[in-house]
Amino acid sequence: MNVLLLGSGGREHALAWKLAQSPDLTKLYASPGNPGIAEHAELVEIKDGDHRGTIDFCLKKSIELVVIGPEAPLVDGLADNLRTMGFAVFGPDKEAARLEGSKGFTKDLCAEANIPTARYARFSSAEAALSALKEFGLPVVIKADGLAAGKGVIIAETAEDTEAAIEGMFDGDFGKAGAEIVIEEFLEGEEASFFAFIDGETVLPLGSAQDHKRVGEGDTGLNTGGMGAYSPAPVLDETLTGRVMDEIVKPTVETLAKRGTPYSGVLFAGLMLTETGPQLIEYNVRFGDPECQVLMMRLEDDLLALMVATAEGRLSEIAPPDLGKQSAMTVVMAAKGYPGTPEKGCPISGIEAAEADGVKIFHAGTSDEDGQLVASGGRVLNVTALGDTLRDAKDTAYAGIDAIDFADGFYRSDIGWRELERG
Ligand code: AMP
Ligand code: GLY
């Protein structure tokens, strides 16, 4: 089977690495890819947002499955256009992708299907939002409705910060994403993520993970795309997982199917585990980055077979994926300056030595400059390992980091601390 994978981050490297292990894979193409992905795929350049160009490429190369890694092309309707042309796609159509593309859409769906989530209201003007603030206490959460590259959420602790956040969003701080906003009650608890394959109807649970969004040790400092992750997240035990399936994921899938806009792909639920049970914080319509890296590390089944079954609506015929008994951890090495402006061009070496000890390095923001691997993004490498315990996985991953020479790089040394402290 010929497969096209779209994307260029650590998530897509992990997907490419796993797809390459499939006995059914004939040829993998990736656009735009990165030097890590290039070990498993032929890199091609299809312009971002060029749906016609994507279709032409698929026709020319007899592509049988298109795997869409990031959210933007899904929200933009690329999957719809490919499906119209008869291609199998891993990833939801535009309307179902609104689960990530519009926070207000998801909140309204939760209200309709009685899904536990923070109390909320939607606004399309600053005046209306400001006058409704008295209905929410402090802290309060202000969210730009649309896609804002992981930004666009402000937790305001004071009345002044709340007003500034609202004014800023309507003044265009997050571009078009902030033309509408959602104001939400602040939820207390521990966050965890849950992933499932969905083929429109059937939900096959994949597994859980936790990530570290803040740039600094002890979960301090600015928000990032994620500085590290581990899987499983034992806080999401069997009972809670059952509740997440029954109270959150299944009603979402049923509601979308009932509306005639079924969800197909992987669904990533960001959850808050509150005193009264799990509540939905947000949905993503793709794998997490770097959560995907730890899930792929653990996955014992054929990813390509799972993706094809998802795309073809055959998940009811197969067993839930097996993630094995081990734990996985990934630690992000980022370039100095991230999450602001990262320094580019710093040479990186030692990857082979690091991988000799059971470590897998997924490339996120790297480039090949005349045969020298250099940093070219904010998050640069994802140093990933398995272990019989999370502690073992952590020890192996950090030994891998020690073997890497990346002068401008930095990383958090405390990935997994919350779980490791629990013992
Ligand atoms: P989101 O992009 O919706 O996942 O929000 C980003 C982060 O903001 C989440 O991972 C949470 O840490 C935090 N957050 C979002 N909504 C809430 C909420 N209602 N209560 C508390 N924290 C929240
Ligand atoms: N790591 C969070 C995300 O992929 O959205």
Coordinates of C-alpha atoms and ligand atoms in Angstrom, one line a residue:
M1 CA 0.0 0.0 0.0
N2 CA 1.3 3.5 -0.9
V3 CA 0.8 6.0 1.9
L4 CA 1.1 9.8 2.0
L5 CA 1.8 11.4 5.4
L6 CA 1.3 15.1 5.9
G7 CA 3.3 17.0 8.5
S8 CA 6.8 17.8 9.7
G9 CA 7.0 17.4 13.5
G10 CA 8.0 14.8 16.1
R11 CA 4.5 13.5 15.9
E12 CA 4.8 12.7 12.2
H13 CA 8.3 11.2 12.7
A14 CA 6.8 8.8 15.2
L15 CA 3.9 7.9 12.8
A16 CA 6.3 7.4 9.9
W17 CA 8.6 5.2 12.1
K18 CA 5.6 3.1 13.1
L19 CA 4.0 3.0 9.6
A20 CA 7.4 1.8 8.2
Q21 CA 7.1 -1.3 10.4
S22 CA 3.9 -2.4 8.7
P23 CA 4.1 -5.5 6.4
D24 CA 1.4 -3.8 4.2
L25 CA 3.4 -0.7 3.5
T26 CA 4.8 -0.5 -0.1
K27 CA 6.0 3.1 -0.2
L28 CA 5.7 6.0 2.2
Y29 CA 5.8 9.6 1.0
A30 CA 5.8 12.5 3.4
S31 CA 5.2 16.2 2.9
P32 CA 7.1 18.2 3.9
G33 CA 8.7 15.8 6.4
N34 CA 12.0 16.3 8.2
P35 CA 15.4 14.5 8.3
G36 CA 14.1 11.9 10.8
I37 CA 11.0 11.2 8.6
A38 CA 13.3 10.9 5.6
E39 CA 14.7 7.7 7.1
H40 CA 11.4 6.0 6.4
A41 CA 9.8 8.0 3.6
E42 CA 10.5 9.8 0.4
L43 CA 10.1 13.5 1.1
V44 CA 8.0 15.5 -1.3
E45 CA 6.9 19.2 -1.4
I46 CA 3.2 19.7 -1.6
K47 CA 2.3 23.3 -0.7
D48 CA 0.4 23.8 2.5
G49 CA -3.3 24.3 1.8
D50 CA -3.0 23.1 -1.8
H51 CA -5.8 20.6 -1.9
R52 CA -5.7 20.3 -5.7
G53 CA -2.0 19.6 -5.6
T54 CA -2.5 17.0 -2.9
I55 CA -5.1 15.2 -5.0
D56 CA -2.9 15.4 -8.1
F57 CA 0.0 13.9 -6.2
C58 CA -2.2 11.0 -4.8
L59 CA -3.4 10.3 -8.3
K60 CA 0.1 10.3 -9.8
K61 CA 1.6 8.0 -7.1
S62 CA -1.4 5.7 -6.6
I63 CA -1.8 6.7 -3.0
E64 CA -4.2 4.4 -1.1
L65 CA -4.2 6.2 2.3
V66 CA -3.5 9.8 3.3
V67 CA -2.6 10.3 6.9
I68 CA -3.1 13.9 8.0
G69 CA -0.9 14.7 11.0
P70 CA -1.7 18.3 12.1
E71 CA -5.1 20.0 12.7
A72 CA -5.0 22.9 10.3
P73 CA -5.5 20.9 7.0
L74 CA -8.3 18.9 8.7
V75 CA -10.1 22.1 9.9
D76 CA -9.6 23.4 6.4
G77 CA -11.5 20.5 4.8
L78 CA -8.6 18.6 3.1
A79 CA -10.0 15.2 4.2
D80 CA -13.4 16.1 2.6
N81 CA -11.8 16.9 -0.7
L82 CA -9.6 13.8 -0.7
R83 CA -12.6 11.6 0.2
T84 CA -14.7 13.1 -2.6
M85 CA -12.0 12.0 -5.0
G86 CA -12.2 8.5 -3.6
F87 CA -9.1 8.4 -1.4
A88 CA -9.0 6.8 2.0
V89 CA -8.0 9.3 4.6
F90 CA -7.0 9.1 8.3
G91 CA -8.5 12.2 9.8
P92 CA -11.9 13.8 10.2
D93 CA -13.9 15.8 7.7
K94 CA -14.2 19.6 8.1
E95 CA -17.5 19.6 10.1
A96 CA -16.3 17.0 12.6
A97 CA -12.9 18.7 12.8
R98 CA -14.8 21.7 14.3
L99 CA -14.3 19.8 17.6
E100 CA -10.8 21.4 17.5
G101 CA -11.5 24.3 15.1
S102 CA -14.2 26.0 17.3
K103 CA -14.2 25.8 21.0
G104 CA -17.8 27.2 21.1
F105 CA -18.9 24.4 18.7
T106 CA -17.5 21.8 21.2
K107 CA -19.1 23.5 24.2
D108 CA -22.5 23.6 22.5
L109 CA -22.2 19.9 21.6
C110 CA -21.3 19.1 25.2
A111 CA -24.4 21.0 26.3
E112 CA -26.6 19.2 23.8
A113 CA -25.2 15.7 24.8
N114 CA -25.0 16.4 28.5
I115 CA -21.2 15.9 28.5
P116 CA -19.4 17.1 31.7
T117 CA -17.4 20.2 30.9
A118 CA -16.8 23.7 32.5
R119 CA -19.8 26.1 32.6
Y120 CA -19.4 28.5 29.7
A121 CA -20.8 31.3 27.6
R122 CA -19.9 32.4 24.0
F123 CA -19.5 36.0 22.9
S124 CA -18.8 37.9 19.7
S125 CA -18.3 41.3 21.2
A126 CA -16.1 42.6 24.0
E127 CA -19.0 44.6 25.5
A128 CA -21.2 41.5 25.9
A129 CA -18.3 39.5 27.3
L130 CA -17.4 42.1 29.8
S131 CA -21.0 42.5 31.0
A132 CA -21.3 38.8 31.6
L133 CA -18.2 38.5 33.8
K134 CA -20.1 38.8 37.0
E135 CA -21.5 35.3 36.4
F136 CA -18.0 33.8 36.6
G137 CA -15.7 33.9 39.6
L138 CA -12.0 34.2 39.6
P139 CA -9.8 32.8 38.2
V140 CA -11.7 32.6 34.9
V141 CA -10.7 31.1 31.6
I142 CA -10.9 33.2 28.4
K143 CA -10.5 31.3 25.1
A144 CA -10.3 32.4 21.5
D145 CA -12.8 30.3 19.6
G146 CA -10.7 29.3 16.6
L147 CA -7.3 27.6 16.0
A148 CA -4.5 29.5 17.7
A149 CA -1.6 27.1 17.5
G150 CA -1.9 26.0 21.1
K151 CA -2.1 29.5 22.3
G152 CA -5.4 31.4 22.7
V153 CA -6.3 30.3 26.2
I154 CA -5.8 32.8 29.1
I155 CA -6.4 31.9 32.7
A156 CA -7.1 35.3 34.3
E157 CA -6.6 35.7 38.0
T158 CA -7.7 39.3 38.5
A159 CA -10.5 41.5 37.1
E160 CA -7.9 43.6 35.3
D161 CA -6.3 40.6 33.6
T162 CA -9.7 39.3 32.6
E163 CA -10.7 42.6 30.9
A164 CA -7.3 42.9 29.2
A165 CA -7.6 39.3 27.9
I166 CA -11.1 40.0 26.5
E167 CA -10.1 43.3 24.9
G168 CA -6.9 41.7 23.5
M169 CA -8.8 38.9 21.9
F170 CA -11.3 41.2 20.2
D171 CA -8.4 43.5 19.2
G172 CA -6.8 40.7 17.3
D173 CA -4.1 39.3 19.6
F174 CA -4.9 35.8 18.2
G175 CA -5.9 37.0 14.7
K176 CA -9.2 35.7 13.3
A177 CA -9.3 32.9 16.0
G178 CA -10.4 35.6 18.5
A179 CA -13.3 37.0 16.6
E180 CA -15.5 35.0 18.9
I181 CA -14.6 33.9 22.4
V182 CA -15.6 31.4 25.1
I183 CA -15.6 32.3 28.7
E184 CA -15.4 29.3 31.1
E185 CA -15.5 28.5 34.7
F186 CA -12.0 27.5 36.0
L187 CA -11.8 23.8 36.8
E188 CA -9.6 22.4 39.5
G189 CA -7.9 19.0 39.2
E190 CA -5.2 17.1 37.5
E191 CA -5.0 17.0 33.7
A192 CA -4.8 13.8 31.6
S193 CA -5.2 13.0 28.0
F194 CA -7.2 10.1 26.4
F195 CA -6.9 8.8 22.8
A196 CA -9.3 6.7 20.8
F197 CA -9.6 5.6 17.2
I198 CA -13.1 6.3 15.8
D199 CA -14.5 5.2 12.4
G200 CA -17.7 7.2 12.5
E201 CA -19.5 4.8 14.9
T202 CA -17.2 2.5 16.7
V203 CA -14.8 3.8 19.4
L204 CA -11.6 1.8 20.0
P205 CA -9.8 3.1 23.0
L206 CA -6.0 3.5 22.4
G207 CA -4.6 4.8 25.7
S208 CA -3.7 7.7 28.0
A209 CA -0.9 10.1 28.4
Q210 CA 0.1 13.2 30.4
D211 CA 2.2 16.0 29.1
H212 CA 4.1 19.0 30.6
K213 CA 3.0 22.2 28.9
R214 CA 5.0 24.8 30.8
V215 CA 8.6 25.5 29.7
G216 CA 10.2 25.5 33.1
E217 CA 11.0 23.0 35.8
G218 CA 8.1 22.3 38.2
D219 CA 5.6 23.3 35.6
T220 CA 6.4 27.0 35.7
G221 CA 6.9 29.7 33.0
L222 CA 5.4 30.1 29.6
N223 CA 3.1 27.7 27.9
T224 CA 4.6 25.5 25.1
G225 CA 3.4 22.9 22.7
G226 CA 4.6 20.4 25.3
M227 CA 8.0 19.8 26.8
G228 CA 7.6 16.1 27.4
A229 CA 5.0 13.4 27.9
Y230 CA 4.6 9.9 29.3
S231 CA 2.1 7.0 28.8
P232 CA 0.2 5.5 30.4
A233 CA -1.2 8.0 32.8
P234 CA -2.1 5.8 35.8
V235 CA -4.3 8.6 37.3
L236 CA -6.7 7.7 34.5
D237 CA -7.5 4.3 36.0
E238 CA -9.9 1.7 34.6
T239 CA -12.9 3.2 36.3
L240 CA -12.2 6.7 35.2
T241 CA -11.4 5.5 31.7
G242 CA -14.8 3.8 31.6
R243 CA -16.4 7.1 32.6
V244 CA -14.5 9.1 30.0
M245 CA -15.7 6.6 27.3
D246 CA -19.3 6.5 28.5
E247 CA -19.8 10.1 29.6
I248 CA -17.6 12.0 27.1
V249 CA -16.2 10.2 24.0
K250 CA -19.2 8.0 23.1
P251 CA -21.9 10.7 23.4
T252 CA -19.7 13.0 21.3
V253 CA -19.3 10.3 18.6
E254 CA -23.1 9.5 18.7
T255 CA -24.1 13.2 18.5
L256 CA -21.9 13.8 15.4
A257 CA -23.2 10.6 13.7
K258 CA -26.8 11.6 14.5
R259 CA -26.1 15.0 12.8
G260 CA -24.9 13.3 9.7
T261 CA -21.3 14.5 10.2
P262 CA -19.6 11.4 11.6
Y263 CA -16.1 11.5 13.1
S264 CA -13.3 9.5 11.6
G265 CA -9.7 9.4 12.8
V266 CA -8.1 9.7 16.2
L267 CA -9.8 11.8 18.9
F268 CA -7.6 13.3 21.6
A269 CA -9.6 14.3 24.7
G270 CA -7.9 16.8 27.1
L271 CA -9.5 16.1 30.5
M272 CA -9.6 17.6 33.9
L273 CA -10.0 15.0 36.6
T274 CA -12.1 16.9 39.1
E275 CA -13.6 15.9 42.5
T276 CA -16.8 15.0 40.8
G277 CA -15.2 13.1 37.9
P278 CA -13.6 13.7 34.5
Q279 CA -14.6 16.8 32.6
L280 CA -13.7 17.7 29.0
I281 CA -11.3 20.6 28.7
E282 CA -10.9 20.4 24.9
Y283 CA -10.8 18.1 22.0
N284 CA -8.0 17.7 19.4
V285 CA -8.8 16.0 16.1
R286 CA -5.3 14.5 15.7
F287 CA -2.6 12.9 17.7
G288 CA -0.9 15.0 20.4
D289 CA 2.6 16.2 19.9
P290 CA 4.6 14.8 21.9
E291 CA 1.9 12.4 23.2
C292 CA 1.9 10.5 19.9
Q293 CA 5.6 9.7 20.4
V294 CA 5.0 7.8 23.6
L295 CA 1.9 6.1 22.3
M296 CA 3.7 4.9 19.1
M297 CA 6.6 3.7 21.2
R298 CA 4.2 1.5 23.2
L299 CA 1.9 0.3 20.3
E300 CA 2.5 -3.4 19.6
D301 CA 0.0 -3.6 16.7
D302 CA 0.3 -2.6 13.1
L303 CA -0.5 1.1 12.9
L304 CA -1.2 1.0 9.2
A305 CA -3.9 -1.7 9.7
L306 CA -5.5 0.3 12.4
M307 CA -5.5 3.5 10.3
V308 CA -7.0 1.6 7.3
A309 CA -9.7 0.0 9.4
T310 CA -10.5 3.5 10.8
A311 CA -10.7 5.0 7.4
E312 CA -12.8 2.2 6.0
G313 CA -15.2 2.0 8.9
R314 CA -14.2 -1.5 10.0
L315 CA -13.1 -0.9 13.6
S316 CA -16.0 -3.1 14.9
E317 CA -14.2 -6.0 13.3
I318 CA -10.9 -5.6 15.2
A319 CA -9.6 -5.8 18.7
P320 CA -8.6 -2.7 20.6
P321 CA -4.9 -1.8 20.1
D322 CA -2.4 -3.4 22.4
L323 CA 0.0 -0.9 24.1
G324 CA 1.8 -3.7 26.0
K325 CA 2.8 -3.5 29.6
Q326 CA 5.6 -1.0 29.5
S327 CA 5.7 2.7 30.2
A328 CA 7.1 5.3 27.8
M329 CA 8.5 8.7 28.3
T330 CA 9.6 11.4 25.8
V331 CA 11.7 14.4 26.7
V332 CA 11.7 17.4 24.4
M333 CA 15.0 19.1 23.6
A334 CA 14.2 22.6 22.6
A335 CA 16.3 25.4 21.1
K336 CA 17.3 28.4 23.3
G337 CA 14.6 31.1 23.1
Y338 CA 11.6 28.7 22.8
P339 CA 8.7 29.2 23.2
G340 CA 9.7 32.7 22.0
T341 CA 11.9 33.0 19.0
P342 CA 14.2 30.0 19.0
E343 CA 17.8 30.1 17.8
K344 CA 18.3 28.3 14.6
G345 CA 21.2 26.6 13.0
C346 CA 22.9 25.0 16.0
P347 CA 24.6 21.7 15.0
I348 CA 23.4 18.5 16.6
S349 CA 25.4 15.3 16.9
G350 CA 25.4 12.1 18.9
I351 CA 22.0 10.7 17.8
E352 CA 23.4 7.4 16.8
A353 CA 25.2 7.0 20.2
A354 CA 22.0 8.0 22.0
E355 CA 20.0 5.4 20.1
A356 CA 22.4 2.6 20.9
D357 CA 20.9 2.2 24.3
G358 CA 17.3 1.5 23.5
V359 CA 16.4 5.2 23.0
K360 CA 14.4 6.4 20.0
I361 CA 15.0 10.0 18.9
F362 CA 12.1 11.6 17.0
H363 CA 13.0 14.7 15.0
A364 CA 10.7 17.7 15.5
G365 CA 12.5 20.8 14.3
T366 CA 15.6 19.7 12.5
S367 CA 17.1 20.3 9.1
D368 CA 19.9 18.8 7.1
E369 CA 22.4 21.5 6.0
D370 CA 25.0 20.0 3.6
G371 CA 25.0 16.7 5.6
Q372 CA 25.0 18.4 9.0
L373 CA 22.0 18.0 11.2
V374 CA 21.0 21.4 12.6
A375 CA 18.2 22.8 14.8
S376 CA 15.5 24.6 12.8
G377 CA 12.5 24.9 15.1
G378 CA 11.5 25.5 18.7
R379 CA 11.1 21.9 19.7
V380 CA 14.0 20.1 18.1
L381 CA 14.3 16.5 19.3
N382 CA 12.0 14.1 21.2
V383 CA 14.2 11.7 23.2
T384 CA 12.0 8.7 23.8
A385 CA 12.3 5.5 25.8
L386 CA 10.4 2.5 27.0
G387 CA 10.8 0.9 30.5
D388 CA 9.2 -1.7 32.7
T389 CA 8.4 1.2 35.0
L390 CA 8.1 4.9 34.3
R391 CA 11.3 5.4 36.4
D392 CA 13.2 3.0 34.1
A393 CA 11.8 4.8 31.0
K394 CA 12.9 8.1 32.5
D395 CA 16.4 6.9 33.3
T396 CA 16.9 5.6 29.8
A397 CA 15.5 8.7 28.1
Y398 CA 17.8 11.0 30.1
A399 CA 20.8 8.8 29.4
G400 CA 20.0 9.4 25.8
I401 CA 19.9 13.1 26.3
D402 CA 23.4 12.9 27.9
A403 CA 24.7 11.3 24.7
I404 CA 23.5 14.2 22.5
D405 CA 25.6 17.2 21.6
F406 CA 23.3 20.2 21.0
A407 CA 25.0 23.3 22.5
D408 CA 22.0 25.6 22.2
G409 CA 19.5 23.0 23.4
F410 CA 17.7 22.9 26.7
Y411 CA 15.2 20.5 28.3
R412 CA 13.3 19.9 31.5
S413 CA 14.8 17.5 33.9
D414 CA 11.6 16.7 35.7
I415 CA 9.3 15.1 33.1
G416 CA 7.0 12.7 34.9
W417 CA 7.5 14.2 38.3
R418 CA 3.9 14.1 39.4
E419 CA 3.5 10.4 38.6
L420 CA 7.0 9.5 40.0
E421 CA 6.3 11.3 43.2
R422 CA 3.2 9.2 43.7
G423 CA 5.6 6.3 43.6
Ligands
AMP1 P1 -7.0 24.2 25.8 O1 -6.2 24.8 24.7 O2 -8.4 24.4 25.8 O3 -6.5 22.8 26.2 O4 -6.4 25.0 27.1 C1 -5.0 25.0 27.4 C2 -4.8 24.7 28.9 O5 -5.6 25.7 29.6 C3 -5.3 23.4 29.3 O6 -4.4 22.4 29.1 C4 -5.6 23.7 30.8 O7 -4.3 23.6 31.5 C5 -6.0 25.1 30.8 N1 -7.5 25.2 30.8 C6 -8.3 25.3 29.8 N2 -9.6 25.3 30.2 C7 -9.6 25.3 31.5 C8 -10.6 25.3 32.5 N3 -11.9 25.4 32.2 N4 -10.2 25.2 33.8 C9 -8.9 25.1 34.2 N5 -7.9 25.1 33.3 C10 -8.2 25.2 32.0
GLY2 N1 0.7 18.4 23.3 C1 -0.5 19.0 23.1 C2 -1.0 19.0 21.8 O1 -0.6 18.3 20.9 O2 -2.0 19.7 21.5

